[in-house]
Amino acid sequence: MGLFNRLIAKVRGATSASALDWREIEVELLAADLGPALVTELIDSAKKIRGEDPETVIKEILISKLSKKSRTLVDNGKTNAILVVGVNGTGKTTSVAKLAAALKTSGNSVLLGAADTFRAAAVSQLQTWSDRIGIETVSGKESSEPAAVAFDSAKRALDEKIDFLIIDTAGRLHNKNDLMAELGKVKRVVEKVIPITDVLLVIDGTTGQNGLTQARIFSEVVDVTGIIVTKLDGSARGGVAFAIESALNIPIKYIGTGEGQSDFAPFDPESYVAGLLA
Ligand code: GDP
């Protein structure tokens, strides 16, 4: 992605750095969605670098800004429930399928709950995915209550001793109270049956700082334990990943890099940072 190439070049030739050049770099870093606070800190730190390898220093600064929390899913050894939340269009349903496929590949039994009942397309999309992956999806009748579907899926997961139940939720965000009421209800009914071990928030990597706003709202409504950043295959520079982690201390757990089932990987901070600096 080469996000920091110019910054590093600038630091290497520090004697010729003018104020204007720094401003240009600042604009570029802001365009990469790192967010103003982090950009200011990076530039301030970079300006002080003398005699050290700037690339190493910048890499260290970035890594130090990332969350120290675990990036792996909780596995309680019994039936785990994962709620997947996020705004419509971010890639939530696709990510549910990709995560299911990844968990199945590593030897787990997986069940899906299609609780995004407001969009008929979301339910059939999930059904298509689960047929392809070779797992089952619990869905309700059209316009059934999301919480009712979530509850049914939790009961079935428990009865069948499933390792991971993954619940796709509705992503309507007109208002925080609605969202809170709905996700709260889904959470409560599932937890009557099995514990929710992770709440994963899906953020579209191309939405820039808006992703940070979404992350703030969702984390006020539910206890988000991890983030999936999607669409990092395109021209997205994905700097919002840093903005979210450093602002909210929510670890990114997975990244989506395409529309296919295997375009999905655990988030690796070292290689992500190296990729930004490459
Ligand atoms: P939802 O409304 O949040 O459930 O979003 P969907 O899962 O339906 O995805 C919306 C669109 O984004 C679909 O066309 C997906 O194929 C696409 N999509 C999802 N994840 C990725 C990704 O990592 N990369 C790319 N390029 N497209 C993605």
PDB file of C-alpha atoms and ligand atoms in Angstrom:
ATOM      1  CA  MET A   1       0.000   0.000   0.000  1.00  0.00           C
ATOM      2  CA  GLY A   2       2.978   2.263   0.495  1.00  0.00           C
ATOM      3  CA  LEU A   3       1.151   4.485   2.933  1.00  0.00           C
ATOM      4  CA  PHE A   4       4.284   5.652   4.658  1.00  0.00           C
ATOM      5  CA  ASN A   5       6.810   5.631   1.861  1.00  0.00           C
ATOM      6  CA  ARG A   6       6.842   9.364   1.583  1.00  0.00           C
ATOM      7  CA  LEU A   7       6.947   9.853   5.317  1.00  0.00           C
ATOM      8  CA  ILE A   8       9.927   7.540   5.594  1.00  0.00           C
ATOM      9  CA  ALA A   9      11.685   9.184   2.659  1.00  0.00           C
ATOM     10  CA  LYS A  10      11.089  12.543   4.279  1.00  0.00           C
ATOM     11  CA  VAL A  11      12.544  11.419   7.583  1.00  0.00           C
ATOM     12  CA  ARG A  12      15.563   9.886   5.857  1.00  0.00           C
ATOM     13  CA  GLY A  13      16.308  13.235   4.229  1.00  0.00           C
ATOM     14  CA  ALA A  14      15.382  15.099   7.377  1.00  0.00           C
ATOM     15  CA  THR A  15      17.744  18.018   6.799  1.00  0.00           C
ATOM     16  CA  SER A  16      15.758  19.173   3.779  1.00  0.00           C
ATOM     17  CA  ALA A  17      12.344  18.825   5.343  1.00  0.00           C
ATOM     18  CA  SER A  18      10.299  21.962   5.130  1.00  0.00           C
ATOM     19  CA  ALA A  19       7.087  22.710   6.985  1.00  0.00           C
ATOM     20  CA  LEU A  20       5.159  22.542   3.746  1.00  0.00           C
ATOM     21  CA  ASP A  21       6.360  19.009   3.020  1.00  0.00           C
ATOM     22  CA  TRP A  22       5.221  17.830   6.418  1.00  0.00           C
ATOM     23  CA  ARG A  23       1.817  19.313   5.738  1.00  0.00           C
ATOM     24  CA  GLU A  24       1.629  17.395   2.467  1.00  0.00           C
ATOM     25  CA  ILE A  25       2.462  14.185   4.266  1.00  0.00           C
ATOM     26  CA  GLU A  26      -0.133  14.962   6.887  1.00  0.00           C
ATOM     27  CA  VAL A  27      -2.778  15.384   4.187  1.00  0.00           C
ATOM     28  CA  GLU A  28      -1.768  12.062   2.699  1.00  0.00           C
ATOM     29  CA  LEU A  29      -1.952  10.224   6.005  1.00  0.00           C
ATOM     30  CA  LEU A  30      -5.352  11.748   6.707  1.00  0.00           C
ATOM     31  CA  ALA A  31      -6.511  10.572   3.286  1.00  0.00           C
ATOM     32  CA  ALA A  32      -5.497   7.070   4.331  1.00  0.00           C
ATOM     33  CA  ASP A  33      -8.092   7.293   7.136  1.00  0.00           C
ATOM     34  CA  LEU A  34      -5.701   7.167  10.042  1.00  0.00           C
ATOM     35  CA  GLY A  35      -7.599   9.954  11.762  1.00  0.00           C
ATOM     36  CA  PRO A  36      -6.273  13.325  12.969  1.00  0.00           C
ATOM     37  CA  ALA A  37      -5.079  12.285  16.429  1.00  0.00           C
ATOM     38  CA  LEU A  38      -2.922   9.431  15.221  1.00  0.00           C
ATOM     39  CA  VAL A  39      -1.587  11.424  12.272  1.00  0.00           C
ATOM     40  CA  THR A  40      -0.458  14.273  14.528  1.00  0.00           C
ATOM     41  CA  GLU A  41       1.241  11.834  16.857  1.00  0.00           C
ATOM     42  CA  LEU A  42       2.971  10.022  14.021  1.00  0.00           C
ATOM     43  CA  ILE A  43       4.273  13.213  12.461  1.00  0.00           C
ATOM     44  CA  ASP A  44       5.447  14.596  15.792  1.00  0.00           C
ATOM     45  CA  SER A  45       7.296  11.366  16.510  1.00  0.00           C
ATOM     46  CA  ALA A  46       8.703  11.167  12.988  1.00  0.00           C
ATOM     47  CA  LYS A  47      10.016  14.733  13.172  1.00  0.00           C
ATOM     48  CA  LYS A  48      12.072  13.808  16.239  1.00  0.00           C
ATOM     49  CA  ILE A  49      13.740  10.809  14.643  1.00  0.00           C
ATOM     50  CA  ARG A  50      17.461  11.301  14.149  1.00  0.00           C
ATOM     51  CA  GLY A  51      20.000   8.625  13.393  1.00  0.00           C
ATOM     52  CA  GLU A  52      17.605   5.721  13.781  1.00  0.00           C
ATOM     53  CA  ASP A  53      15.984   3.785  10.998  1.00  0.00           C
ATOM     54  CA  PRO A  54      12.741   5.727  10.476  1.00  0.00           C
ATOM     55  CA  GLU A  55      10.929   2.711   9.108  1.00  0.00           C
ATOM     56  CA  THR A  56      11.583   0.715  12.278  1.00  0.00           C
ATOM     57  CA  VAL A  57      10.579   3.627  14.471  1.00  0.00           C
ATOM     58  CA  ILE A  58       7.358   4.326  12.596  1.00  0.00           C
ATOM     59  CA  LYS A  59       6.502   0.652  12.614  1.00  0.00           C
ATOM     60  CA  GLU A  60       7.030   0.546  16.373  1.00  0.00           C
ATOM     61  CA  ILE A  61       4.861   3.612  16.897  1.00  0.00           C
ATOM     62  CA  LEU A  62       2.068   2.044  14.861  1.00  0.00           C
ATOM     63  CA  ILE A  63       2.242  -1.330  16.555  1.00  0.00           C
ATOM     64  CA  SER A  64       2.229   0.345  19.956  1.00  0.00           C
ATOM     65  CA  LYS A  65      -1.040   2.037  18.997  1.00  0.00           C
ATOM     66  CA  LEU A  66      -2.769  -1.281  18.397  1.00  0.00           C
ATOM     67  CA  SER A  67      -4.828  -3.116  20.983  1.00  0.00           C
ATOM     68  CA  LYS A  68      -3.124  -5.583  23.305  1.00  0.00           C
ATOM     69  CA  LYS A  69      -6.311  -7.614  23.614  1.00  0.00           C
ATOM     70  CA  SER A  70      -6.559 -11.130  22.232  1.00  0.00           C
ATOM     71  CA  ARG A  71      -7.361 -11.458  18.548  1.00  0.00           C
ATOM     72  CA  THR A  72      -8.584 -15.013  18.729  1.00  0.00           C
ATOM     73  CA  LEU A  73     -12.196 -16.022  19.217  1.00  0.00           C
ATOM     74  CA  VAL A  74     -13.235 -17.160  22.660  1.00  0.00           C
ATOM     75  CA  ASP A  75     -13.784 -20.921  22.791  1.00  0.00           C
ATOM     76  CA  ASN A  76     -15.419 -22.011  26.032  1.00  0.00           C
ATOM     77  CA  GLY A  77     -15.158 -25.682  25.118  1.00  0.00           C
ATOM     78  CA  LYS A  78     -18.955 -25.943  24.852  1.00  0.00           C
ATOM     79  CA  THR A  79     -21.358 -24.224  22.487  1.00  0.00           C
ATOM     80  CA  ASN A  80     -20.127 -20.722  21.705  1.00  0.00           C
ATOM     81  CA  ALA A  81     -22.395 -18.064  20.222  1.00  0.00           C
ATOM     82  CA  ILE A  82     -20.992 -15.287  18.071  1.00  0.00           C
ATOM     83  CA  LEU A  83     -23.157 -12.277  17.249  1.00  0.00           C
ATOM     84  CA  VAL A  84     -22.176 -10.522  14.059  1.00  0.00           C
ATOM     85  CA  VAL A  85     -23.332  -6.906  13.946  1.00  0.00           C
ATOM     86  CA  GLY A  86     -22.838  -3.968  11.616  1.00  0.00           C
ATOM     87  CA  VAL A  87     -24.448  -1.573   9.189  1.00  0.00           C
ATOM     88  CA  ASN A  88     -26.082  -3.046   6.055  1.00  0.00           C
ATOM     89  CA  GLY A  89     -23.781  -3.284   3.092  1.00  0.00           C
ATOM     90  CA  THR A  90     -20.581  -3.545   5.094  1.00  0.00           C
ATOM     91  CA  GLY A  91     -20.242  -7.242   4.222  1.00  0.00           C
ATOM     92  CA  LYS A  92     -21.821  -8.677   7.342  1.00  0.00           C
ATOM     93  CA  THR A  93     -23.592 -11.654   5.763  1.00  0.00           C
ATOM     94  CA  THR A  94     -20.590 -12.513   3.595  1.00  0.00           C
ATOM     95  CA  SER A  95     -18.327 -12.329   6.649  1.00  0.00           C
ATOM     96  CA  VAL A  96     -20.634 -14.639   8.615  1.00  0.00           C
ATOM     97  CA  ALA A  97     -20.267 -17.190   5.814  1.00  0.00           C
ATOM     98  CA  LYS A  98     -16.510 -16.761   5.542  1.00  0.00           C
ATOM     99  CA  LEU A  99     -16.062 -17.113   9.288  1.00  0.00           C
ATOM    100  CA  ALA A 100     -18.271 -20.222   9.286  1.00  0.00           C
ATOM    101  CA  ALA A 101     -16.196 -21.759   6.515  1.00  0.00           C
ATOM    102  CA  ALA A 102     -12.948 -20.979   8.348  1.00  0.00           C
ATOM    103  CA  LEU A 103     -14.213 -22.476  11.620  1.00  0.00           C
ATOM    104  CA  LYS A 104     -15.487 -25.565   9.825  1.00  0.00           C
ATOM    105  CA  THR A 105     -12.161 -26.017   8.041  1.00  0.00           C
ATOM    106  CA  SER A 106     -10.406 -25.998  11.399  1.00  0.00           C
ATOM    107  CA  GLY A 107     -12.582 -28.874  12.557  1.00  0.00           C
ATOM    108  CA  ASN A 108     -15.491 -27.201  14.352  1.00  0.00           C
ATOM    109  CA  SER A 109     -19.173 -27.859  13.941  1.00  0.00           C
ATOM    110  CA  VAL A 110     -20.916 -24.652  12.928  1.00  0.00           C
ATOM    111  CA  LEU A 111     -24.541 -23.520  12.769  1.00  0.00           C
ATOM    112  CA  LEU A 112     -25.827 -20.229  11.362  1.00  0.00           C
ATOM    113  CA  GLY A 113     -28.712 -18.132  12.664  1.00  0.00           C
ATOM    114  CA  ALA A 114     -30.314 -15.862  10.058  1.00  0.00           C
ATOM    115  CA  ALA A 115     -31.589 -13.142  12.382  1.00  0.00           C
ATOM    116  CA  ASP A 116     -31.339 -10.391   9.756  1.00  0.00           C
ATOM    117  CA  THR A 117     -35.019 -11.038   9.089  1.00  0.00           C
ATOM    118  CA  PHE A 118     -35.805  -7.588   7.727  1.00  0.00           C
ATOM    119  CA  ARG A 119     -34.029  -8.350   4.493  1.00  0.00           C
ATOM    120  CA  ALA A 120     -35.415 -11.453   2.809  1.00  0.00           C
ATOM    121  CA  ALA A 121     -32.340 -11.383   0.589  1.00  0.00           C
ATOM    122  CA  ALA A 122     -30.041 -11.691   3.584  1.00  0.00           C
ATOM    123  CA  VAL A 123     -31.735 -14.907   4.675  1.00  0.00           C
ATOM    124  CA  SER A 124     -31.566 -16.505   1.231  1.00  0.00           C
ATOM    125  CA  GLN A 125     -27.992 -15.262   0.781  1.00  0.00           C
ATOM    126  CA  LEU A 126     -27.027 -16.976   4.018  1.00  0.00           C
ATOM    127  CA  GLN A 127     -28.881 -20.125   2.971  1.00  0.00           C
ATOM    128  CA  THR A 128     -26.962 -20.232  -0.316  1.00  0.00           C
ATOM    129  CA  TRP A 129     -23.679 -19.811   1.520  1.00  0.00           C
ATOM    130  CA  SER A 130     -24.452 -22.506   4.068  1.00  0.00           C
ATOM    131  CA  ASP A 131     -25.418 -24.984   1.314  1.00  0.00           C
ATOM    132  CA  ARG A 132     -22.110 -24.281  -0.348  1.00  0.00           C
ATOM    133  CA  ILE A 133     -20.141 -24.659   2.885  1.00  0.00           C
ATOM    134  CA  GLY A 134     -22.102 -27.739   3.956  1.00  0.00           C
ATOM    135  CA  ILE A 135     -23.592 -26.427   7.191  1.00  0.00           C
ATOM    136  CA  GLU A 136     -27.128 -25.608   8.356  1.00  0.00           C
ATOM    137  CA  THR A 137     -28.866 -22.272   8.738  1.00  0.00           C
ATOM    138  CA  VAL A 138     -31.746 -21.651  11.136  1.00  0.00           C
ATOM    139  CA  SER A 139     -34.169 -19.124   9.685  1.00  0.00           C
ATOM    140  CA  GLY A 140     -37.693 -18.028  10.526  1.00  0.00           C
ATOM    141  CA  LYS A 141     -40.663 -17.241   8.371  1.00  0.00           C
ATOM    142  CA  GLU A 142     -40.585 -13.959   6.484  1.00  0.00           C
ATOM    143  CA  SER A 143     -40.610 -10.933   8.833  1.00  0.00           C
ATOM    144  CA  SER A 144     -40.298 -13.092  11.926  1.00  0.00           C
ATOM    145  CA  GLU A 145     -38.786 -11.550  15.020  1.00  0.00           C
ATOM    146  CA  PRO A 146     -34.978 -11.504  14.911  1.00  0.00           C
ATOM    147  CA  ALA A 147     -34.906 -12.509  18.573  1.00  0.00           C
ATOM    148  CA  ALA A 148     -37.184 -15.500  17.889  1.00  0.00           C
ATOM    149  CA  VAL A 149     -34.855 -16.768  15.165  1.00  0.00           C
ATOM    150  CA  ALA A 150     -31.835 -16.155  17.375  1.00  0.00           C
ATOM    151  CA  PHE A 151     -33.482 -18.093  20.202  1.00  0.00           C
ATOM    152  CA  ASP A 152     -34.372 -21.042  17.938  1.00  0.00           C
ATOM    153  CA  SER A 153     -30.858 -21.158  16.569  1.00  0.00           C
ATOM    154  CA  ALA A 154     -29.379 -21.103  20.091  1.00  0.00           C
ATOM    155  CA  LYS A 155     -31.619 -23.967  21.217  1.00  0.00           C
ATOM    156  CA  ARG A 156     -30.712 -26.038  18.213  1.00  0.00           C
ATOM    157  CA  ALA A 157     -27.005 -25.294  18.643  1.00  0.00           C
ATOM    158  CA  LEU A 158     -27.215 -26.454  22.258  1.00  0.00           C
ATOM    159  CA  ASP A 159     -29.253 -29.586  21.422  1.00  0.00           C
ATOM    160  CA  GLU A 160     -26.855 -30.583  18.665  1.00  0.00           C
ATOM    161  CA  LYS A 161     -23.753 -29.717  20.717  1.00  0.00           C
ATOM    162  CA  ILE A 162     -22.549 -27.353  18.005  1.00  0.00           C
ATOM    163  CA  ASP A 163     -19.156 -25.728  18.631  1.00  0.00           C
ATOM    164  CA  PHE A 164     -19.937 -22.316  17.126  1.00  0.00           C
ATOM    165  CA  LEU A 165     -23.302 -20.707  16.453  1.00  0.00           C
ATOM    166  CA  ILE A 166     -22.880 -17.588  14.321  1.00  0.00           C
ATOM    167  CA  ILE A 167     -25.838 -15.201  14.277  1.00  0.00           C
ATOM    168  CA  ASP A 168     -26.285 -12.671  11.483  1.00  0.00           C
ATOM    169  CA  THR A 169     -28.189  -9.648  12.823  1.00  0.00           C
ATOM    170  CA  ALA A 170     -30.056  -6.784  11.174  1.00  0.00           C
ATOM    171  CA  GLY A 171     -27.966  -3.733  10.391  1.00  0.00           C
ATOM    172  CA  ARG A 172     -30.471  -0.950  10.459  1.00  0.00           C
ATOM    173  CA  LEU A 173     -29.040   2.092  12.090  1.00  0.00           C
ATOM    174  CA  HIS A 174     -31.709   4.766  11.982  1.00  0.00           C
ATOM    175  CA  ASN A 175     -31.521   5.291  15.626  1.00  0.00           C
ATOM    176  CA  LYS A 176     -29.499   4.154  18.532  1.00  0.00           C
ATOM    177  CA  ASN A 177     -32.482   3.284  20.706  1.00  0.00           C
ATOM    178  CA  ASP A 178     -33.957   0.922  18.098  1.00  0.00           C
ATOM    179  CA  LEU A 179     -30.609  -0.706  17.586  1.00  0.00           C
ATOM    180  CA  MET A 180     -30.041  -1.046  21.304  1.00  0.00           C
ATOM    181  CA  ALA A 181     -33.509  -2.507  21.852  1.00  0.00           C
ATOM    182  CA  GLU A 182     -33.140  -5.009  19.050  1.00  0.00           C
ATOM    183  CA  LEU A 183     -29.613  -6.184  19.693  1.00  0.00           C
ATOM    184  CA  GLY A 184     -30.291  -6.191  23.419  1.00  0.00           C
ATOM    185  CA  LYS A 185     -33.255  -8.495  22.905  1.00  0.00           C
ATOM    186  CA  VAL A 186     -31.317 -10.858  20.639  1.00  0.00           C
ATOM    187  CA  LYS A 187     -28.528 -10.966  23.182  1.00  0.00           C
ATOM    188  CA  ARG A 188     -30.860 -11.652  26.112  1.00  0.00           C
ATOM    189  CA  VAL A 189     -32.736 -14.503  24.463  1.00  0.00           C
ATOM    190  CA  VAL A 190     -29.573 -16.210  23.238  1.00  0.00           C
ATOM    191  CA  GLU A 191     -27.969 -15.919  26.657  1.00  0.00           C
ATOM    192  CA  LYS A 192     -30.904 -17.751  28.213  1.00  0.00           C
ATOM    193  CA  VAL A 193     -29.629 -20.741  26.275  1.00  0.00           C
ATOM    194  CA  ILE A 194     -25.895 -20.380  25.634  1.00  0.00           C
ATOM    195  CA  PRO A 195     -23.283 -17.717  26.368  1.00  0.00           C
ATOM    196  CA  ILE A 196     -22.410 -15.137  23.742  1.00  0.00           C
ATOM    197  CA  THR A 197     -18.684 -15.519  23.571  1.00  0.00           C
ATOM    198  CA  ASP A 198     -17.917 -12.887  20.932  1.00  0.00           C
ATOM    199  CA  VAL A 199     -19.675  -9.914  19.370  1.00  0.00           C
ATOM    200  CA  LEU A 200     -18.000  -9.095  16.087  1.00  0.00           C
ATOM    201  CA  LEU A 201     -18.578  -5.754  14.403  1.00  0.00           C
ATOM    202  CA  VAL A 202     -18.183  -5.641  10.629  1.00  0.00           C
ATOM    203  CA  ILE A 203     -16.639  -2.444   9.255  1.00  0.00           C
ATOM    204  CA  ASP A 204     -16.241  -1.711   5.553  1.00  0.00           C
ATOM    205  CA  GLY A 205     -12.590  -0.742   5.096  1.00  0.00           C
ATOM    206  CA  THR A 206     -13.510   1.677   2.320  1.00  0.00           C
ATOM    207  CA  THR A 207     -15.804   3.848   4.434  1.00  0.00           C
ATOM    208  CA  GLY A 208     -13.003   5.761   6.075  1.00  0.00           C
ATOM    209  CA  GLN A 209     -13.578   7.662   9.280  1.00  0.00           C
ATOM    210  CA  ASN A 210     -17.286   6.832   9.098  1.00  0.00           C
ATOM    211  CA  GLY A 211     -16.183   3.368  10.179  1.00  0.00           C
ATOM    212  CA  LEU A 212     -14.924   4.880  13.421  1.00  0.00           C
ATOM    213  CA  THR A 213     -18.320   6.501  14.009  1.00  0.00           C
ATOM    214  CA  GLN A 214     -20.068   3.165  13.439  1.00  0.00           C
ATOM    215  CA  ALA A 215     -17.673   1.427  15.788  1.00  0.00           C
ATOM    216  CA  ARG A 216     -18.377   4.012  18.495  1.00  0.00           C
ATOM    217  CA  ILE A 217     -22.156   3.639  18.178  1.00  0.00           C
ATOM    218  CA  PHE A 218     -22.163  -0.154  18.164  1.00  0.00           C
ATOM    219  CA  SER A 219     -19.744  -0.362  21.056  1.00  0.00           C
ATOM    220  CA  GLU A 220     -22.094   1.819  23.104  1.00  0.00           C
ATOM    221  CA  VAL A 221     -24.947  -0.562  22.342  1.00  0.00           C
ATOM    222  CA  VAL A 222     -23.262  -3.951  22.699  1.00  0.00           C
ATOM    223  CA  ASP A 223     -19.989  -5.117  24.135  1.00  0.00           C
ATOM    224  CA  VAL A 224     -18.070  -5.484  20.869  1.00  0.00           C
ATOM    225  CA  THR A 225     -15.231  -7.956  21.372  1.00  0.00           C
ATOM    226  CA  GLY A 226     -13.715  -7.766  17.935  1.00  0.00           C
ATOM    227  CA  ILE A 227     -13.855  -6.216  14.503  1.00  0.00           C
ATOM    228  CA  ILE A 228     -13.913  -7.653  11.011  1.00  0.00           C
ATOM    229  CA  VAL A 229     -12.634  -5.153   8.457  1.00  0.00           C
ATOM    230  CA  THR A 230     -13.909  -5.975   4.965  1.00  0.00           C
ATOM    231  CA  LYS A 231     -13.073  -4.910   1.418  1.00  0.00           C
ATOM    232  CA  LEU A 232      -9.368  -4.488   1.987  1.00  0.00           C
ATOM    233  CA  ASP A 233      -8.812  -5.961  -1.489  1.00  0.00           C
ATOM    234  CA  GLY A 234      -9.691  -2.790  -3.374  1.00  0.00           C
ATOM    235  CA  SER A 235      -8.067   0.586  -3.201  1.00  0.00           C
ATOM    236  CA  ALA A 236      -8.977   0.917   0.473  1.00  0.00           C
ATOM    237  CA  ARG A 237      -5.974   1.916   2.488  1.00  0.00           C
ATOM    238  CA  GLY A 238      -7.520   0.498   5.618  1.00  0.00           C
ATOM    239  CA  GLY A 239      -6.104   3.121   7.933  1.00  0.00           C
ATOM    240  CA  VAL A 240      -9.460   3.155   9.716  1.00  0.00           C
ATOM    241  CA  ALA A 241      -8.319  -0.095  11.311  1.00  0.00           C
ATOM    242  CA  PHE A 242      -5.747   1.867  13.248  1.00  0.00           C
ATOM    243  CA  ALA A 243      -8.135   4.654  14.047  1.00  0.00           C
ATOM    244  CA  ILE A 244     -10.632   2.218  15.579  1.00  0.00           C
ATOM    245  CA  GLU A 245      -8.129   0.191  17.511  1.00  0.00           C
ATOM    246  CA  SER A 246      -6.294   3.147  18.956  1.00  0.00           C
ATOM    247  CA  ALA A 247      -9.474   5.067  19.804  1.00  0.00           C
ATOM    248  CA  LEU A 248     -11.653   2.273  21.154  1.00  0.00           C
ATOM    249  CA  ASN A 249      -9.226  -0.498  22.064  1.00  0.00           C
ATOM    250  CA  ILE A 250     -11.274  -3.090  20.180  1.00  0.00           C
ATOM    251  CA  PRO A 251      -9.037  -5.636  18.467  1.00  0.00           C
ATOM    252  CA  ILE A 252      -9.475  -6.353  14.791  1.00  0.00           C
ATOM    253  CA  LYS A 253      -9.846 -10.110  14.582  1.00  0.00           C
ATOM    254  CA  TYR A 254     -10.329 -10.749  10.868  1.00  0.00           C
ATOM    255  CA  ILE A 255      -9.988  -9.061   7.523  1.00  0.00           C
ATOM    256  CA  GLY A 256     -11.984  -9.630   4.344  1.00  0.00           C
ATOM    257  CA  THR A 257     -10.122  -9.304   1.081  1.00  0.00           C
ATOM    258  CA  GLY A 258     -12.684 -10.244  -1.568  1.00  0.00           C
ATOM    259  CA  GLU A 259     -16.088 -11.720  -2.256  1.00  0.00           C
ATOM    260  CA  GLY A 260     -15.011 -15.361  -2.159  1.00  0.00           C
ATOM    261  CA  GLN A 261     -15.219 -17.729   0.768  1.00  0.00           C
ATOM    262  CA  SER A 262     -11.472 -17.924   1.231  1.00  0.00           C
ATOM    263  CA  ASP A 263     -10.876 -14.169   0.968  1.00  0.00           C
ATOM    264  CA  PHE A 264     -10.696 -13.961   4.720  1.00  0.00           C
ATOM    265  CA  ALA A 265      -7.877 -14.144   7.232  1.00  0.00           C
ATOM    266  CA  PRO A 266      -7.073 -13.501  10.874  1.00  0.00           C
ATOM    267  CA  PHE A 267      -5.755  -9.978  11.335  1.00  0.00           C
ATOM    268  CA  ASP A 268      -2.022 -10.020  11.783  1.00  0.00           C
ATOM    269  CA  PRO A 269      -0.766  -6.669  13.125  1.00  0.00           C
ATOM    270  CA  GLU A 270       2.872  -7.225  12.156  1.00  0.00           C
ATOM    271  CA  SER A 271       2.168  -8.057   8.543  1.00  0.00           C
ATOM    272  CA  TYR A 272      -0.525  -5.406   8.321  1.00  0.00           C
ATOM    273  CA  VAL A 273       1.892  -2.730   9.443  1.00  0.00           C
ATOM    274  CA  ALA A 274       4.597  -4.149   7.194  1.00  0.00           C
ATOM    275  CA  GLY A 275       2.094  -4.023   4.324  1.00  0.00           C
ATOM    276  CA  LEU A 276       1.356  -0.386   5.009  1.00  0.00           C
ATOM    277  CA  LEU A 277       5.046   0.406   4.990  1.00  0.00           C
ATOM    278  CA  ALA A 278       5.934  -1.717   1.952  1.00  0.00           C
TER     279      ALA A 278
HETATM  280  P1  GDP B   1     -24.378  -6.953   4.530  1.00  0.00           P
HETATM  281  O1  GDP B   1     -25.505  -6.109   4.016  1.00  0.00           O
HETATM  282  O2  GDP B   1     -23.563  -6.209   5.516  1.00  0.00           O
HETATM  283  O3  GDP B   1     -24.801  -8.289   5.003  1.00  0.00           O
HETATM  284  O4  GDP B   1     -23.384  -7.135   3.305  1.00  0.00           O
HETATM  285  P2  GDP B   1     -23.148  -8.347   2.301  1.00  0.00           P
HETATM  286  O5  GDP B   1     -22.479  -9.469   2.969  1.00  0.00           O
HETATM  287  O6  GDP B   1     -24.417  -8.619   1.576  1.00  0.00           O
HETATM  288  O7  GDP B   1     -22.073  -7.703   1.333  1.00  0.00           O
HETATM  289  C1  GDP B   1     -22.322  -6.528   0.583  1.00  0.00           C
HETATM  290  C2  GDP B   1     -21.474  -6.584  -0.695  1.00  0.00           C
HETATM  291  O8  GDP B   1     -20.099  -6.491  -0.338  1.00  0.00           O
HETATM  292  C3  GDP B   1     -21.619  -7.888  -1.471  1.00  0.00           C
HETATM  293  O9  GDP B   1     -21.608  -7.599  -2.841  1.00  0.00           O
HETATM  294  C4  GDP B   1     -20.374  -8.680  -1.064  1.00  0.00           C
HETATM  295  O10 GDP B   1     -19.981  -9.603  -2.050  1.00  0.00           O
HETATM  296  C5  GDP B   1     -19.361  -7.568  -0.904  1.00  0.00           C
HETATM  297  N1  GDP B   1     -18.246  -7.927   0.003  1.00  0.00           N
HETATM  298  C6  GDP B   1     -18.297  -8.428   1.248  1.00  0.00           C
HETATM  299  N2  GDP B   1     -17.061  -8.576   1.761  1.00  0.00           N
HETATM  300  C7  GDP B   1     -16.187  -8.167   0.815  1.00  0.00           C
HETATM  301  C8  GDP B   1     -14.740  -8.073   0.731  1.00  0.00           C
HETATM  302  O11 GDP B   1     -13.969  -8.383   1.657  1.00  0.00           O
HETATM  303  N3  GDP B   1     -14.233  -7.586  -0.448  1.00  0.00           N
HETATM  304  C9  GDP B   1     -15.054  -7.197  -1.488  1.00  0.00           C
HETATM  305  N4  GDP B   1     -14.452  -6.731  -2.586  1.00  0.00           N
HETATM  306  N5  GDP B   1     -16.381  -7.268  -1.430  1.00  0.00           N
HETATM  307  C10 GDP B   1     -16.958  -7.745  -0.306  1.00  0.00           C
END
